[in-house]
Amino acid sequence: MNDTHAIALGLLDRSIRQQRSLVDRWNQPKSPLLFELVRALDNLFVGDMMEPPSIDLSETATRTIRSFGANAALAMMVPDELRLENFTLFPSRPQIQSQADNLLFHCGILQRARKCRHELFHGLLDPTLRNFKNQRDKAIGILLELHPKSADYRSEHIAYRSREWLQDLQYEADRPMEEALEKEHYAVLPELIKNVQKYQDWGIAYQTSREIDDYFLEWGRLYLRRMWGQDLIGLGDRIGPSQYNEYLGVLVGLAGRAQKHLCYASILSRRHPELDHRNLLTTFAPHDEFLYSLAKHLDADQLQVQQICESLTLSPFNKITHTASGDTAWAPLIRSSQSHIILPLFGLEHSPFRFLLRDLKARYASDWFSAANRRERRWQSELKDVFSSGRWRVVDRGVNLKHGGRVLTDIDFLAFDEQKNAALLFQLKWQDPVGLDDKAKFSAARNFEREGNRWVEATSRWLEIYGCEELGTRIEARLNSETSIHLIVVGRYTGPLLSTNGLDQRACWTDWATFLQSFSSGSLMSLDQLCQDLNRRQQAVAEPFFDESYAFPVGKLTVAFGMSL
């Protein structure tokens, strides 16, 4: 670390402390303040569904900063204990909206500054310090410019692009179901329009029916199918009091309610464009009545639904679990008191699975790790389906490689191309989804690199000692001295996140979605071409590109990321 890095870190540390002191002034958890904060979050993350987003660049930048402030704001406003108090429903007005937005903005600055500090410390950013002393620029004062190192900073974009490709496949597969629901929508639309009206002169009120609820339940199921990361646990795995598929059933019910509410809010907004969206998007309900209605609609046991909903609700009992990281707490439900629950939309519209999975892991650690030990078998089964054509011989079980009476390592899956006399040996790494949490991302990247390199070294050494013929004997396949051997390390959700420099180049490194995209491209005639294509995709991160730039004040410091002022 050079002097500029050390000085920049010192300035950031001091400024982060100043920003933390500023944010702490908002730390007054009360139900009305929490409700207005959730209104602000719904408007931030879901408001674009009610009207086209702003094209004002400064407003877009401000909204981006706010989006990073959700966790710190929720950590302060969700109470430390559930109090027995009545819920007061009040209209959202500009003055209190401004306060909620300011809280999110300053919490977002704090989170952004911590993110920059983390990446600067780990060498992912190059700092430049400038001190403005002339009259024109004195408002800026000390400016810290942070420029990403392209190859190190953006390698996860490959996984993101391939994940979008997988989502497109799901969209295409679901298209007939979506078209059927769209046709049904025209049939139920007159009743939907009739059922919704203004509450007083500022809010929303509507009626529903079993048929309408069932219709939106299918929309909820369809919407959730397209979200990333839900396959971390097997449907039949038991976590705590229920099987995972039962958690998903309740989540579908919540998603269907959210889709219904958003539809009613859109109808009312078009009818009365003067209504503030914050008064339409976010609602609340008596806790026990809501659980009773949800269980009745799902034809499920109310006690079981209540237990499941505990892992889908942000409350005093789990708020540290969900707000301590840098990954947004996409809460499907938020508990405000003993008697009431807030019904947000932002969590259900974005990534409720990440909330659910994090909660289950923290709440039922023993069951979670038992399920984690079974997931490799599911992945092996998926790989068997990928290599299902007649040219492939597969070994869909772990194969131990021993030397001197002890196991050096193992092969998680092997595919042998009998036409080309080539074999692909897999090491499968099923990490937890890390989202925007930089510490978790950095840890996952280092573990992926360290464990993958260890496997490549051990496997290569075993092959040097025993050769392809011995491997063929162990897997009952006709491998010989002419067989071309390829090694591949695959991450379930992400591949190499931060750098390609430390990876053992005797293997191909990728993520599951990228592997599927490359394998299914139709232009690959051999395993050698497959590995070349995967390596080409990974090496593309060296191309300089930045899709993100912003500037913000933190304490008495101004930080410019990916740009020069």
XYZ file of C-alpha atoms in Angstrom:
565
model
C 0.000 0.000 0.000
C 1.519 3.347 -1.062
C 1.263 6.701 0.703
C -1.669 7.888 -1.404
C -3.666 4.764 -0.506
C -2.892 5.206 3.192
C -3.861 8.884 3.199
C -7.051 8.162 1.263
C -8.025 5.416 3.715
C -7.422 7.755 6.629
C -9.588 10.462 5.080
C -12.362 7.970 4.362
C -12.258 6.575 7.903
C -12.571 10.038 9.408
C -15.357 11.025 7.016
C -17.257 7.776 7.667
C -17.213 8.525 11.401
C -18.597 12.015 10.697
C -21.335 10.571 8.466
C -22.210 7.943 11.067
C -22.699 10.682 13.684
C -24.984 12.547 11.291
C -27.089 9.462 10.556
C -27.431 8.568 14.240
C -29.519 11.712 14.773
C -32.421 9.937 13.029
C -32.292 7.008 15.436
C -35.802 7.342 16.910
C -37.710 4.143 16.098
C -41.448 4.795 16.087
C -44.210 3.072 14.137
C -45.228 6.200 12.148
C -41.600 6.864 11.159
C -41.109 3.224 10.155
C -44.277 3.289 8.060
C -43.158 6.444 6.249
C -39.724 4.921 5.656
C -41.313 1.847 4.056
C -43.431 4.167 1.923
C -40.198 5.819 0.756
C -38.643 2.426 -0.044
C -41.696 1.299 -2.011
C -41.669 4.562 -3.934
C -37.939 4.170 -4.591
C -37.959 0.561 -5.772
C -41.509 0.123 -7.118
C -42.657 3.647 -7.971
C -41.413 3.333 -11.553
C -44.168 0.783 -12.158
C -46.720 3.534 -11.586
C -45.147 6.085 -13.904
C -42.083 6.368 -16.197
C -38.815 7.001 -14.297
C -37.279 10.467 -14.270
C -34.693 11.268 -16.931
C -33.146 13.981 -14.740
C -29.565 12.763 -14.242
C -29.146 14.467 -10.879
C -32.410 12.935 -9.609
C -31.330 9.521 -10.927
C -28.003 9.824 -9.082
C -29.785 10.843 -5.871
C -32.177 7.872 -6.144
C -29.208 5.546 -6.664
C -27.569 6.797 -3.470
C -30.849 6.353 -1.578
C -31.155 2.774 -2.792
C -28.014 1.898 -0.846
C -29.444 3.295 2.392
C -32.234 0.783 2.997
C -30.463 -1.438 5.533
C -29.053 1.282 7.773
C -32.399 3.099 7.788
C -34.388 -0.057 8.548
C -31.941 -1.023 11.296
C -32.767 2.254 13.060
C -36.516 2.353 12.442
C -37.515 -1.268 13.073
C -38.080 -1.314 16.859
C -35.851 -3.321 19.197
C -38.944 -4.877 20.765
C -42.586 -5.256 19.780
C -44.730 -2.834 21.715
C -48.473 -3.038 22.280
C -49.746 0.029 20.460
C -52.391 1.016 17.953
C -51.464 1.663 14.338
C -52.127 5.189 13.126
C -52.839 5.478 9.405
C -51.982 8.934 8.142
C -51.482 10.524 4.714
C -47.957 10.894 3.406
C -47.207 14.607 3.001
C -44.220 16.381 1.383
C -42.584 17.405 4.673
C -42.363 13.915 6.166
C -41.536 12.463 2.734
C -38.534 14.767 2.594
C -37.394 13.557 6.004
C -37.642 9.892 4.983
C -35.836 10.550 1.698
C -33.085 12.461 3.523
C -32.631 9.579 5.931
C -32.233 7.150 3.027
C -29.866 9.543 1.259
C -27.527 9.953 4.215
C -27.669 6.226 5.023
C -26.877 5.570 1.342
C -23.851 7.871 1.533
C -22.645 5.971 4.601
C -23.021 2.612 2.857
C -21.401 3.874 -0.365
C -18.459 5.274 1.603
C -17.994 1.947 3.393
C -18.127 0.142 0.062
C -15.469 2.433 -1.412
C -13.338 2.034 1.701
C -13.533 -1.779 1.476
C -12.587 -1.847 -2.204
C -9.797 0.695 -1.733
C -8.345 -1.339 1.137
C -8.317 -4.496 -1.000
C -6.633 -2.782 -3.933
C -9.594 -2.739 -6.308
C -9.518 1.049 -6.691
C -6.793 3.569 -7.543
C -7.072 6.830 -5.525
C -6.201 10.368 -6.565
C -6.360 13.231 -4.047
C -7.021 16.820 -5.060
C -7.315 19.833 -2.758
C -9.426 22.714 -4.109
C -8.469 26.034 -2.568
C -9.619 28.555 -5.168
C -12.839 30.479 -4.743
C -14.772 28.702 -7.514
C -14.186 25.187 -6.160
C -13.955 25.824 -2.427
C -17.280 24.076 -1.815
C -15.661 20.805 -2.844
C -12.663 21.094 -0.531
C -10.756 17.786 -0.544
C -11.696 15.568 -3.465
C -10.962 11.840 -3.511
C -11.187 10.343 -7.002
C -11.505 6.555 -7.090
C -10.955 4.719 -10.367
C -11.757 0.989 -10.694
C -9.115 -1.387 -11.992
C -11.186 -2.782 -14.835
C -10.097 -6.427 -14.875
C -10.194 -6.772 -11.100
C -13.357 -4.812 -10.432
C -15.877 -5.988 -13.002
C -15.317 -9.688 -13.599
C -18.671 -10.552 -11.990
C -20.418 -8.912 -14.968
C -19.931 -12.153 -16.899
C -22.069 -13.986 -14.341
C -24.658 -11.182 -14.395
C -24.980 -11.324 -18.188
C -25.345 -15.091 -18.184
C -27.884 -14.889 -15.372
C -29.950 -12.551 -17.547
C -29.699 -15.145 -20.314
C -31.102 -17.790 -17.954
C -33.923 -15.443 -16.966
C -34.716 -14.898 -20.645
C -34.992 -18.673 -21.056
C -37.431 -18.782 -18.148
C -39.428 -15.915 -19.667
C -39.657 -17.832 -22.925
C -40.708 -21.049 -21.177
C -43.360 -19.167 -19.199
C -44.689 -17.200 -22.142
C -47.753 -19.458 -22.791
C -48.731 -19.210 -19.113
C -48.269 -15.438 -19.164
C -50.365 -15.054 -22.308
C -53.157 -17.094 -20.709
C -53.073 -14.877 -17.618
C -53.103 -11.748 -19.763
C -56.224 -12.977 -21.538
C -57.831 -13.733 -18.194
C -56.970 -10.222 -17.066
C -59.320 -8.700 -19.613
C -62.102 -10.858 -18.205
C -61.568 -9.775 -14.587
C -60.640 -6.143 -15.323
C -64.222 -4.759 -15.085
C -64.592 -6.245 -11.612
C -61.163 -4.928 -10.581
C -62.107 -1.425 -11.718
C -65.411 -1.630 -9.845
C -63.771 -2.879 -6.639
C -61.244 -0.086 -6.025
C -61.898 3.438 -4.769
C -60.280 6.273 -2.843
C -59.920 6.072 0.911
C -60.956 9.469 2.265
C -59.339 11.874 -0.224
C -55.786 10.478 -0.316
C -55.572 6.682 0.074
C -56.722 3.394 -1.448
C -59.442 0.910 -0.502
C -60.639 -2.142 -2.413
C -62.589 -5.361 -2.179
C -61.563 -8.761 -3.391
C -62.971 -12.225 -4.014
C -61.741 -15.806 -4.066
C -61.591 -15.755 -7.863
C -59.514 -12.549 -7.925
C -57.178 -13.847 -5.232
C -56.660 -17.130 -7.111
C -55.984 -15.227 -10.325
C -53.248 -13.110 -8.731
C -51.859 -16.160 -6.949
C -50.917 -17.492 -10.400
C -49.238 -14.168 -11.235
C -47.275 -14.414 -7.987
C -46.155 -17.937 -8.811
C -45.117 -16.894 -12.317
C -43.245 -13.825 -11.083
C -41.253 -15.733 -8.458
C -40.184 -18.427 -10.936
C -37.988 -15.875 -12.688
C -35.959 -14.836 -9.651
C -32.376 -15.886 -9.104
C -31.066 -18.008 -6.219
C -34.214 -19.880 -5.180
C -32.652 -23.289 -5.973
C -30.161 -23.056 -3.098
C -32.301 -25.500 -1.093
C -34.088 -28.557 -2.463
C -37.885 -28.435 -2.510
C -38.170 -31.481 -0.275
C -35.546 -30.403 2.261
C -36.907 -29.777 5.744
C -35.805 -26.514 7.362
C -37.196 -25.912 10.840
C -40.923 -26.725 11.055
C -41.596 -27.095 7.317
C -40.281 -28.294 3.996
C -38.771 -25.709 1.699
C -41.600 -26.074 -0.823
C -44.052 -25.080 1.948
C -42.082 -21.874 2.558
C -42.306 -21.201 -1.168
C -46.059 -21.823 -1.108
C -46.551 -19.102 1.513
C -44.194 -16.808 -0.398
C -46.310 -17.326 -3.527
C -49.360 -16.249 -1.509
C -47.596 -13.057 -0.409
C -46.401 -12.380 -3.952
C -49.926 -12.834 -5.281
C -51.258 -10.320 -2.739
C -48.531 -7.855 -3.770
C -49.386 -8.260 -7.454
C -53.066 -7.702 -6.670
C -52.372 -4.582 -4.620
C -50.078 -3.147 -7.283
C -52.774 -3.728 -9.916
C -55.427 -1.954 -7.819
C -53.019 0.919 -7.081
C -52.309 1.343 -10.805
C -56.033 1.411 -11.654
C -56.743 4.032 -8.992
C -53.715 6.121 -9.976
C -54.888 6.292 -13.591
C -58.356 7.274 -12.413
C -57.023 9.882 -9.958
C -53.571 11.016 -11.128
C -53.472 13.630 -8.369
C -53.022 10.917 -5.718
C -49.540 10.504 -4.264
C -48.098 7.070 -5.074
C -46.704 6.694 -1.566
C -50.256 6.661 -0.245
C -51.222 3.915 -2.680
C -48.289 1.493 -2.635
C -47.714 0.728 1.057
C -50.386 -0.681 3.356
C -50.704 -2.385 6.734
C -52.882 -5.020 8.397
C -53.703 -6.387 11.852
C -51.136 -9.159 12.338
C -53.411 -12.020 13.414
C -56.159 -11.199 10.900
C -53.643 -11.106 8.072
C -52.210 -14.526 8.975
C -55.727 -15.989 9.301
C -56.716 -14.697 5.841
C -53.465 -15.902 4.271
C -53.820 -19.397 5.758
C -57.454 -19.576 4.661
C -56.595 -18.562 1.103
C -53.773 -21.111 0.916
C -55.920 -23.784 2.630
C -53.077 -24.241 5.115
C -52.713 -24.607 8.861
C -52.629 -21.151 10.477
C -49.932 -22.084 13.014
C -47.686 -23.399 10.251
C -48.276 -20.266 8.161
C -47.411 -18.135 11.186
C -44.160 -20.047 11.747
C -43.226 -19.759 8.073
C -44.028 -16.041 7.998
C -41.551 -15.444 10.816
C -38.811 -16.168 8.262
C -40.441 -13.808 5.769
C -40.851 -10.894 8.191
C -38.334 -8.237 9.196
C -38.800 -7.802 12.932
C -36.854 -6.965 16.112
C -35.908 -10.643 16.373
C -34.007 -10.847 13.073
C -33.246 -7.276 12.009
C -29.515 -7.634 12.773
C -29.367 -10.739 10.569
C -30.878 -8.851 7.635
C -29.542 -5.324 7.998
C -25.940 -5.851 9.145
C -24.704 -6.751 5.647
C -24.418 -4.617 2.534
C -27.055 -6.678 0.725
C -30.473 -5.007 0.798
C -33.007 -6.586 3.160
C -35.751 -7.425 0.650
C -38.384 -7.956 3.338
C -41.750 -9.404 2.209
C -43.312 -8.284 5.525
C -42.255 -5.869 8.299
C -43.474 -6.117 11.891
C -44.184 -2.734 13.473
C -45.857 -3.730 16.765
C -47.411 -6.690 18.561
C -50.714 -6.098 16.797
C -49.819 -4.860 13.309
C -47.728 -5.666 10.305
C -46.618 -3.461 7.398
C -47.159 -4.831 3.884
C -44.410 -3.457 1.621
C -44.018 -4.176 -2.077
C -40.301 -3.560 -2.632
C -39.081 -6.869 -1.171
C -41.548 -9.023 -3.086
C -40.847 -7.218 -6.356
C -37.085 -7.694 -6.156
C -35.559 -10.617 -4.263
C -37.600 -12.136 -1.424
C -35.704 -15.425 -1.809
C -32.503 -13.800 -0.583
C -34.357 -12.609 2.527
C -35.916 -16.028 3.120
C -32.700 -17.993 2.570
C -30.637 -15.736 4.832
C -33.236 -16.045 7.573
C -33.479 -19.831 7.313
C -29.701 -20.184 7.460
C -29.488 -18.054 10.611
C -32.593 -19.483 12.301
C -32.137 -23.194 11.554
C -28.387 -23.622 11.097
C -28.320 -27.392 11.657
C -31.114 -28.106 9.147
C -29.553 -25.637 6.715
C -26.177 -27.360 6.630
C -27.800 -30.786 6.348
C -29.641 -29.531 3.266
C -26.413 -27.973 1.942
C -24.738 -31.378 2.074
C -27.423 -32.777 -0.240
C -27.396 -30.105 -2.908
C -24.346 -31.380 -4.784
C -26.339 -34.465 -5.751
C -28.990 -32.250 -7.334
C -26.311 -30.430 -9.314
C -24.834 -33.705 -10.532
C -28.281 -34.697 -11.744
C -28.581 -31.419 -13.665
C -25.182 -31.974 -15.282
C -26.273 -35.468 -16.287
C -29.206 -33.910 -18.144
C -26.835 -31.449 -19.875
C -24.644 -34.310 -21.123
C -27.581 -36.507 -22.104
C -26.802 -37.147 -25.779
C -25.349 -40.461 -26.914
C -21.814 -39.156 -27.466
C -21.276 -38.638 -23.723
C -20.433 -41.065 -20.962
C -20.869 -39.444 -17.564
C -19.905 -40.245 -13.995
C -22.525 -38.445 -11.905
C -21.028 -39.240 -8.509
C -17.951 -38.193 -6.581
C -14.762 -40.050 -7.483
C -11.998 -40.054 -4.862
C -8.407 -39.724 -6.040
C -6.135 -41.526 -3.552
C -2.383 -41.579 -3.142
C -0.437 -43.381 -0.457
C -3.620 -44.648 1.149
C -5.201 -41.234 1.614
C -7.620 -39.150 -0.436
C -5.875 -36.264 -2.220
C -9.084 -34.804 -3.651
C -12.167 -35.872 -5.559
C -13.878 -35.281 -8.882
C -17.482 -34.136 -8.478
C -18.569 -35.009 -12.021
C -16.922 -36.316 -15.178
C -18.083 -36.141 -18.788
C -16.253 -38.266 -21.391
C -16.669 -37.468 -25.096
C -16.275 -40.848 -26.756
C -16.223 -39.299 -30.247
C -13.320 -36.953 -29.495
C -11.590 -39.046 -26.795
C -11.716 -36.131 -24.347
C -12.811 -35.872 -20.705
C -13.984 -32.909 -18.649
C -13.392 -33.168 -14.886
C -15.569 -30.939 -12.676
C -15.082 -29.290 -9.316
C -18.457 -27.882 -8.216
C -18.621 -24.917 -5.813
C -22.108 -24.088 -4.601
C -21.707 -20.755 -2.806
C -24.469 -18.778 -1.167
C -25.728 -15.824 -3.268
C -23.793 -12.744 -2.132
C -25.650 -9.891 -3.835
C -24.180 -6.470 -3.028
C -22.489 -7.433 0.235
C -18.837 -6.583 -0.437
C -17.421 -8.515 2.506
C -19.352 -11.637 1.541
C -18.382 -11.132 -2.110
C -14.693 -10.773 -1.267
C -14.779 -13.823 1.003
C -16.580 -15.907 -1.640
C -14.061 -14.879 -4.282
C -11.077 -15.769 -2.127
C -12.581 -19.117 -1.087
C -13.440 -19.922 -4.694
C -9.896 -19.149 -5.800
C -8.147 -20.878 -2.895
C -10.216 -24.079 -2.900
C -10.296 -24.240 -6.698
C -6.520 -23.868 -6.988
C -6.043 -26.574 -4.366
C -8.237 -28.938 -6.382
C -6.474 -28.159 -9.673
C -3.060 -28.814 -8.112
C -4.116 -32.073 -6.428
C -5.925 -33.402 -9.506
C -3.068 -32.485 -11.850
C -0.535 -34.133 -9.534
C -2.610 -37.332 -9.337
C -2.918 -37.493 -13.122
C 0.856 -37.040 -13.489
C 1.433 -39.988 -11.149
C -1.264 -42.401 -12.309
C -2.272 -41.237 -15.799
C -5.508 -41.354 -17.754
C -5.629 -45.160 -17.905
C -5.933 -45.463 -14.129
C -8.631 -42.774 -14.088
C -10.472 -44.724 -16.777
C -10.298 -47.863 -14.655
C -11.812 -46.055 -11.699
C -14.705 -44.643 -13.701
C -15.125 -47.702 -15.961
C -14.458 -45.777 -19.186
C -11.991 -46.375 -22.036
C -9.509 -43.591 -21.291
C -5.996 -43.974 -22.663
C -2.744 -42.075 -23.026
C -4.222 -40.128 -25.957
C -7.260 -38.904 -24.008
C -7.416 -35.129 -23.729
C -8.122 -34.114 -20.121
C -9.723 -30.773 -19.236
C -10.281 -29.451 -15.712
C -13.081 -27.031 -14.876
C -14.064 -25.231 -11.650
C -17.701 -24.070 -11.654
C -19.376 -21.721 -9.163
C -23.121 -22.183 -8.853
C -23.951 -18.480 -8.753
C -20.710 -16.668 -9.479
C -17.345 -17.533 -10.920
C -14.111 -15.631 -10.241
C -15.427 -12.405 -8.763
C -12.469 -10.120 -8.365
C -9.431 -11.201 -10.315
C -8.183 -13.736 -12.810
C -4.527 -13.255 -11.878
C -4.461 -15.768 -9.031
C -6.274 -18.601 -10.812
C -4.426 -21.762 -11.805
C -4.547 -21.621 -15.601
C -4.393 -25.405 -15.931
C -8.169 -25.276 -15.409
C -11.104 -23.433 -16.871
C -12.984 -21.196 -14.381
C -16.603 -20.162 -14.772
C -20.066 -19.944 -13.227
C -23.045 -22.236 -13.845
C -25.109 -19.835 -15.941
C -22.133 -18.992 -18.182
C -21.360 -22.688 -18.579
C -24.932 -23.416 -19.679
C -24.944 -20.486 -22.078
C -21.664 -21.533 -23.660
C -22.563 -25.226 -23.833
C -25.917 -24.534 -25.467
C -24.586 -22.060 -28.048
C -24.622 -24.746 -30.738
C -21.270 -23.793 -32.255
C -19.082 -25.882 -29.944
C -17.836 -29.108 -31.487
C -15.512 -30.312 -28.704
C -14.567 -29.914 -25.052
C -11.501 -28.010 -26.163
C -13.704 -25.451 -27.915
C -15.979 -25.280 -24.862
C -13.062 -24.430 -22.578
C -11.691 -21.918 -25.082
C -15.056 -20.198 -25.232
C -15.363 -20.080 -21.434
C -11.826 -18.699 -21.118
C -12.606 -16.071 -23.746
C -15.645 -14.955 -21.781
C -13.588 -14.717 -18.598
C -10.746 -12.838 -20.275
C -13.234 -10.289 -21.580
C -13.146 -8.648 -18.151
C -9.787 -7.147 -19.077
C -11.552 -4.900 -21.560
C -11.918 -1.469 -19.928
C -15.528 -0.511 -19.374
C -17.323 1.218 -16.536
C -21.074 1.327 -16.312
C -21.125 3.279 -13.086
C -19.928 6.718 -11.996
C -21.102 9.023 -9.261
C -19.954 11.648 -6.763
C -21.142 12.252 -3.223
C -20.147 14.163 -0.098
C -19.223 12.164 2.970
C -18.412 14.236 6.027
C -16.098 16.994 4.793
C -14.792 14.863 1.927
C -16.124 14.627 -1.634
C -15.782 11.214 -3.286
C -15.903 10.852 -7.074
C -16.155 7.233 -8.234
C -15.244 6.339 -11.811
C -15.124 9.979 -12.871
C -12.935 13.091 -12.664
C -14.222 16.433 -11.417
